[in-house]
Short mmCIF file of N, CA and C in Angstrom, two decimals:
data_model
loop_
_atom_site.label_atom_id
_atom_site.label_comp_id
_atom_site.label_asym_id
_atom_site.label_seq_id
_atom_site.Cartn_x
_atom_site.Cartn_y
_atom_site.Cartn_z
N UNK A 1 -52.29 82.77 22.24
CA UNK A 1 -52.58 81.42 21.86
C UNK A 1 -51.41 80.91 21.02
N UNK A 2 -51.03 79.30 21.19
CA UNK A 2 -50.00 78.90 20.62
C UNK A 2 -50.64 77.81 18.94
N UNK A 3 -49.82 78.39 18.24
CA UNK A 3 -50.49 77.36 16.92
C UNK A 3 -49.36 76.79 16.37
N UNK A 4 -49.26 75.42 16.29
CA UNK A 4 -48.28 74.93 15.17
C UNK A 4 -48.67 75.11 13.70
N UNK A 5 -47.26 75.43 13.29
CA UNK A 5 -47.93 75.69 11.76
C UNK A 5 -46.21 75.62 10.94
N UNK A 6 -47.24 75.25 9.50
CA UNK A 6 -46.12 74.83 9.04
C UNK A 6 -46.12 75.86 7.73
N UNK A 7 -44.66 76.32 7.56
CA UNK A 7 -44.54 77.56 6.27
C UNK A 7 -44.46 77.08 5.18
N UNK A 8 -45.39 76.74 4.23
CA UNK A 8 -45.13 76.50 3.23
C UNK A 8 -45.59 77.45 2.14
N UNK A 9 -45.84 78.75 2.71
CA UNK A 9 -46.61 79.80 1.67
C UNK A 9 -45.87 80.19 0.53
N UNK A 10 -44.59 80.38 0.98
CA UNK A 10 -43.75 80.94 -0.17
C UNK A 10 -42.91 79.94 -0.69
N UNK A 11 -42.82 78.79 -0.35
CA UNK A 11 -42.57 77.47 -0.98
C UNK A 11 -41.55 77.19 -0.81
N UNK A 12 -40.44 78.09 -0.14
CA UNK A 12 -38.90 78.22 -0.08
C UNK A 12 -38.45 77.46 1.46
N UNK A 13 -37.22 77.44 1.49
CA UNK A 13 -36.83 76.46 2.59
C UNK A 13 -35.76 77.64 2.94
N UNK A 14 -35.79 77.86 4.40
CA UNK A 14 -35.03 78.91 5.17
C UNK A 14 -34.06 77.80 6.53
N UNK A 15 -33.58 78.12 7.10
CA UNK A 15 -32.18 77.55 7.81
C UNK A 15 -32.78 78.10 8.80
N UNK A 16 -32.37 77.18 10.13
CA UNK A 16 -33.01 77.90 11.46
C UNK A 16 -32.04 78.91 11.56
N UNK A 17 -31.25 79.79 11.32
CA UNK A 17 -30.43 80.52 11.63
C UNK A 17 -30.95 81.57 10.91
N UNK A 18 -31.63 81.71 9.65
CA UNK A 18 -32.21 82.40 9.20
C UNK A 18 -33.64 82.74 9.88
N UNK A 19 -34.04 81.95 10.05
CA UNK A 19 -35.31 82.41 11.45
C UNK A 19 -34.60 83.33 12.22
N UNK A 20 -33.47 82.91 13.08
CA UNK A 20 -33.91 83.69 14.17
C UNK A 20 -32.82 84.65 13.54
N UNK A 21 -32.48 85.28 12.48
CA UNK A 21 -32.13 86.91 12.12
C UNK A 21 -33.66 87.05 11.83
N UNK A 22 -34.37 86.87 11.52
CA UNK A 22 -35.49 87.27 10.98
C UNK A 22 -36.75 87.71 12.38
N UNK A 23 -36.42 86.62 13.33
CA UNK A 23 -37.30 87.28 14.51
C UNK A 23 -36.00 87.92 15.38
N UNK A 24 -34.93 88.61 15.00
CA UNK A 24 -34.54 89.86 15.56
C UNK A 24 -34.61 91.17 15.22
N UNK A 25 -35.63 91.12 13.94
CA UNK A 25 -36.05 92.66 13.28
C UNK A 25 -37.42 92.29 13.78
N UNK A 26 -37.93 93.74 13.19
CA UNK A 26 -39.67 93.60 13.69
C UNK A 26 -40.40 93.61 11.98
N UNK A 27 -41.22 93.07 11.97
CA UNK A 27 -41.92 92.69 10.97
C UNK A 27 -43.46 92.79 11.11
N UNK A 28 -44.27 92.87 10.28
CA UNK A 28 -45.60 92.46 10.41
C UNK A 28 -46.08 90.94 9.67
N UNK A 29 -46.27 90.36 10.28
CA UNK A 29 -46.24 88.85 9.77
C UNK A 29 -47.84 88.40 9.68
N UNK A 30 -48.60 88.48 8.78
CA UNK A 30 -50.21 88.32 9.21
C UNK A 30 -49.86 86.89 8.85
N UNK A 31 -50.93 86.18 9.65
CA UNK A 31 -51.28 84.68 9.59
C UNK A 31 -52.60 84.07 9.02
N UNK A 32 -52.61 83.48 7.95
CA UNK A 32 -53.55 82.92 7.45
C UNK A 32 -54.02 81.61 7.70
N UNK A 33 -55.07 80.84 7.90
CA UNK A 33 -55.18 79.60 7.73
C UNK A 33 -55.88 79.02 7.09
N UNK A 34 -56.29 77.65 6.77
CA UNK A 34 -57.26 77.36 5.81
C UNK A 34 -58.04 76.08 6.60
N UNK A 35 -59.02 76.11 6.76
CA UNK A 35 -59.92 74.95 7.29
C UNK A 35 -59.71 73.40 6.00
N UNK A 36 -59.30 72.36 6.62
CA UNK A 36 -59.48 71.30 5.57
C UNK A 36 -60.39 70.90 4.80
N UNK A 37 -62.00 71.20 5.82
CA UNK A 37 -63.08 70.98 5.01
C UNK A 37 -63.64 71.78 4.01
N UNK A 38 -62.58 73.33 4.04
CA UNK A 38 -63.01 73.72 2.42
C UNK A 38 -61.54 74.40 1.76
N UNK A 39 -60.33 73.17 2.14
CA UNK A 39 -59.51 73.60 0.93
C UNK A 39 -59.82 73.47 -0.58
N UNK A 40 -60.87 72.77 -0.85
CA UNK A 40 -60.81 72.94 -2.46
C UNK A 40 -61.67 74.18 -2.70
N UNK A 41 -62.28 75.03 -1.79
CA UNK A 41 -62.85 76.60 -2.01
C UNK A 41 -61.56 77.38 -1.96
N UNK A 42 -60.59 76.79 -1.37
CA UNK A 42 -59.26 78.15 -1.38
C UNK A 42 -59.51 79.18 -0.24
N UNK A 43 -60.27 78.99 0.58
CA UNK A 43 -60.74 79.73 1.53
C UNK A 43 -60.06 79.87 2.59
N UNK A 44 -59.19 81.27 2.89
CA UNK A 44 -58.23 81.56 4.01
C UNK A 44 -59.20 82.48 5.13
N UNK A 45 -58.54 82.06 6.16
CA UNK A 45 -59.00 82.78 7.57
C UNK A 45 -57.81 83.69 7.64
N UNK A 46 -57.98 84.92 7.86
CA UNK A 46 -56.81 86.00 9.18
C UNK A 46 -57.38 85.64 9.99
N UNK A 47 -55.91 85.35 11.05
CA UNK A 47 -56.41 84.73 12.30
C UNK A 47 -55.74 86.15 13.19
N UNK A 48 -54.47 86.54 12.74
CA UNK A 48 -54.53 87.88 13.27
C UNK A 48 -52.42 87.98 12.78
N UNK A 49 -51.66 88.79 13.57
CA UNK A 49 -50.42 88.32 13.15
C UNK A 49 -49.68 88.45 14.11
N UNK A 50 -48.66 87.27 14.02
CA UNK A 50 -47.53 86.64 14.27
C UNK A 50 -46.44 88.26 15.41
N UNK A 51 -46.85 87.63 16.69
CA UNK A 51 -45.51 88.22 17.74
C UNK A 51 -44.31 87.63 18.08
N UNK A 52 -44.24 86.69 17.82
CA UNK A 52 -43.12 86.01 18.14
C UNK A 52 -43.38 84.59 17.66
N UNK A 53 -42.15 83.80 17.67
CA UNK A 53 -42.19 82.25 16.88
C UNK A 53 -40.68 81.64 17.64
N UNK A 54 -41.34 80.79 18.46
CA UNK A 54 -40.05 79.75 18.79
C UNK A 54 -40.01 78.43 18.49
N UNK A 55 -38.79 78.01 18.80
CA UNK A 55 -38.75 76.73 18.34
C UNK A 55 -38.76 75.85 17.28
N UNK A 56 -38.16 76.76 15.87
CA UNK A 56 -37.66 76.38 14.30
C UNK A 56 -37.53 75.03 14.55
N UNK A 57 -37.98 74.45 13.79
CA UNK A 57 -37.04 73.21 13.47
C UNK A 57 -37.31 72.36 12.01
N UNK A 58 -36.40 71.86 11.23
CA UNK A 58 -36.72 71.40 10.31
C UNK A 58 -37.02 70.05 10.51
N UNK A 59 -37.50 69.99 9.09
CA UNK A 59 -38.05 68.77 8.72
C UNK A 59 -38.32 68.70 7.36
N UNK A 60 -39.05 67.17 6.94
CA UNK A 60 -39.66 67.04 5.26
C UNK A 60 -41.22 66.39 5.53
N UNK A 61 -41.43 66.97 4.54
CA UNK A 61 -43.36 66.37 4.63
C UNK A 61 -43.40 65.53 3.07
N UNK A 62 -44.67 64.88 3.03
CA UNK A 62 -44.62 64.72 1.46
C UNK A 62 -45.09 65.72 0.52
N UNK A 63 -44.89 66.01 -0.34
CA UNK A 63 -45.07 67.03 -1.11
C UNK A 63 -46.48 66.72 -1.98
N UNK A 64 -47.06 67.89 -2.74
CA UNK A 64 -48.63 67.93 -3.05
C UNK A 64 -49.01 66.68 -3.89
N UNK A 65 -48.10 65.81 -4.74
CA UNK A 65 -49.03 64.74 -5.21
C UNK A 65 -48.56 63.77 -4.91
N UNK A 66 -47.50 63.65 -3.91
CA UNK A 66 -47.18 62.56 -2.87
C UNK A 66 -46.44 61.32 -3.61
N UNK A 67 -45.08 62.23 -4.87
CA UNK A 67 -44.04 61.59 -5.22
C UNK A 67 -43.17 61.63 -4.56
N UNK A 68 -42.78 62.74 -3.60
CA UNK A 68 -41.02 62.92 -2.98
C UNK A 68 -41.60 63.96 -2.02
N UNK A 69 -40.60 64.83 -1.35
CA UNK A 69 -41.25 65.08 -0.07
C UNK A 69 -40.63 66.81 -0.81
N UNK A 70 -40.59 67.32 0.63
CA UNK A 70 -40.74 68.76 0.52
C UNK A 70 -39.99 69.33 1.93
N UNK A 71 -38.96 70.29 1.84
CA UNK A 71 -38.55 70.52 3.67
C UNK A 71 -39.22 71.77 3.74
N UNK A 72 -39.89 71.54 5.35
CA UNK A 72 -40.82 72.59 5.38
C UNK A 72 -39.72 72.98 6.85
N UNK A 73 -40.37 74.13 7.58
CA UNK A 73 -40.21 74.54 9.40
C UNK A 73 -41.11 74.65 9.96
N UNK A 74 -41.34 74.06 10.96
CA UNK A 74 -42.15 73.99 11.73
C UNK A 74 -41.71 75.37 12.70
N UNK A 75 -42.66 75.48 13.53
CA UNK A 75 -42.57 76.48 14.55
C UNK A 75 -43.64 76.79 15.31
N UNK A 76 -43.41 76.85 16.83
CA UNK A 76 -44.72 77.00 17.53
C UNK A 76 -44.68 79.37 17.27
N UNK A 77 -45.94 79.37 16.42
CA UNK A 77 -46.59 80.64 16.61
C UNK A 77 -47.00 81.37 18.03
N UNK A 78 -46.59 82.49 18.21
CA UNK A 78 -47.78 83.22 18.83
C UNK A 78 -47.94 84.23 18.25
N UNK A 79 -49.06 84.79 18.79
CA UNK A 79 -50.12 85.67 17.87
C UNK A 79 -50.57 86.99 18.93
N UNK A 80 -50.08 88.32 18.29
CA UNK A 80 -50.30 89.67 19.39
C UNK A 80 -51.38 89.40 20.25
N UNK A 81 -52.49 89.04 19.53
CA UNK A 81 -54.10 88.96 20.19
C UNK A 81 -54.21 87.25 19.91
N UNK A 82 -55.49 86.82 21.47
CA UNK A 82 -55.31 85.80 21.28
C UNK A 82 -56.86 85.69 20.38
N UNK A 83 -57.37 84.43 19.79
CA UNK A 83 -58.05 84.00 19.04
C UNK A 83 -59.45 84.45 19.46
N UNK A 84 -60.20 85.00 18.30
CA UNK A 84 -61.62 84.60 18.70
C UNK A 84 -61.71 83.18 19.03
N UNK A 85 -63.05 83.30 20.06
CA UNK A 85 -63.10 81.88 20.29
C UNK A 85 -64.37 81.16 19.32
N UNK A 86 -65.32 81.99 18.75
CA UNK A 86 -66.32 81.82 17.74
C UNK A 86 -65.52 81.68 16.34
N UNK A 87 -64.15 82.18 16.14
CA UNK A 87 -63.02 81.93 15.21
C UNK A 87 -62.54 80.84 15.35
N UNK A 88 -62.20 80.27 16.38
CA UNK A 88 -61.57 78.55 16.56
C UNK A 88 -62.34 77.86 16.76
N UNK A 89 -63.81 77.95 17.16
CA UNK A 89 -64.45 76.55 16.89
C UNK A 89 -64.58 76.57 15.74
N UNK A 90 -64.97 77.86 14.93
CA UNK A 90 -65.39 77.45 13.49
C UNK A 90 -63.89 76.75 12.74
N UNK A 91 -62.92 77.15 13.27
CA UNK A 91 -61.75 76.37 12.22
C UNK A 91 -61.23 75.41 12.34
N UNK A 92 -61.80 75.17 14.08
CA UNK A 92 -61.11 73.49 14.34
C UNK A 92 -62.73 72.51 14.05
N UNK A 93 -63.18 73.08 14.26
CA UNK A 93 -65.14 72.09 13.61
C UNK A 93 -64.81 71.17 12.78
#
């Protein structure tokens, strides 16, 4: 299954060139997500982890109290195993 997602876990800004040294080692990359209707619980899903990631590309979003922005990377995910499917209705619901 393919997920867009955007890295903002570790808060840092990486260079697409730094991606792809990074998907030429092997890593274990687990993927978390958070449903919108209970980010103020802080409540993360494992959805499972990260086999591969194409298609870096930067960009800026606005940043958390929506004075100035923030450069995040985008990247289409895939994931070893694909999704429960009782796992994605509950996270896209």
């Amino acid at each position: 299954m393919i997920h867009e997602a955007v890295s903002l876990a570790s808060r840092t800004h990486r260079s697409t060139s730094d991606l792809r040294s990074i998907r030429q080692r092997t890593h274990f990359v687990p993927l978390f997500v958070m449903r919108k209707a209970e980010a103020k619980d802080g409540k993360y899903y494992y959805v499972g982890h990260v086999a591969a990631f194409d298609n870096p590309r930067l960009t800026t979003k606005p940043n958390a109290d929506g004075t100035g922005t923030v450069k995040v990377t985008l990247s289409t995910l895939r994931l070893a195993r694909s999704l429960d499917p009782e796992l994605y209705r509950h996270l896209a619901g």
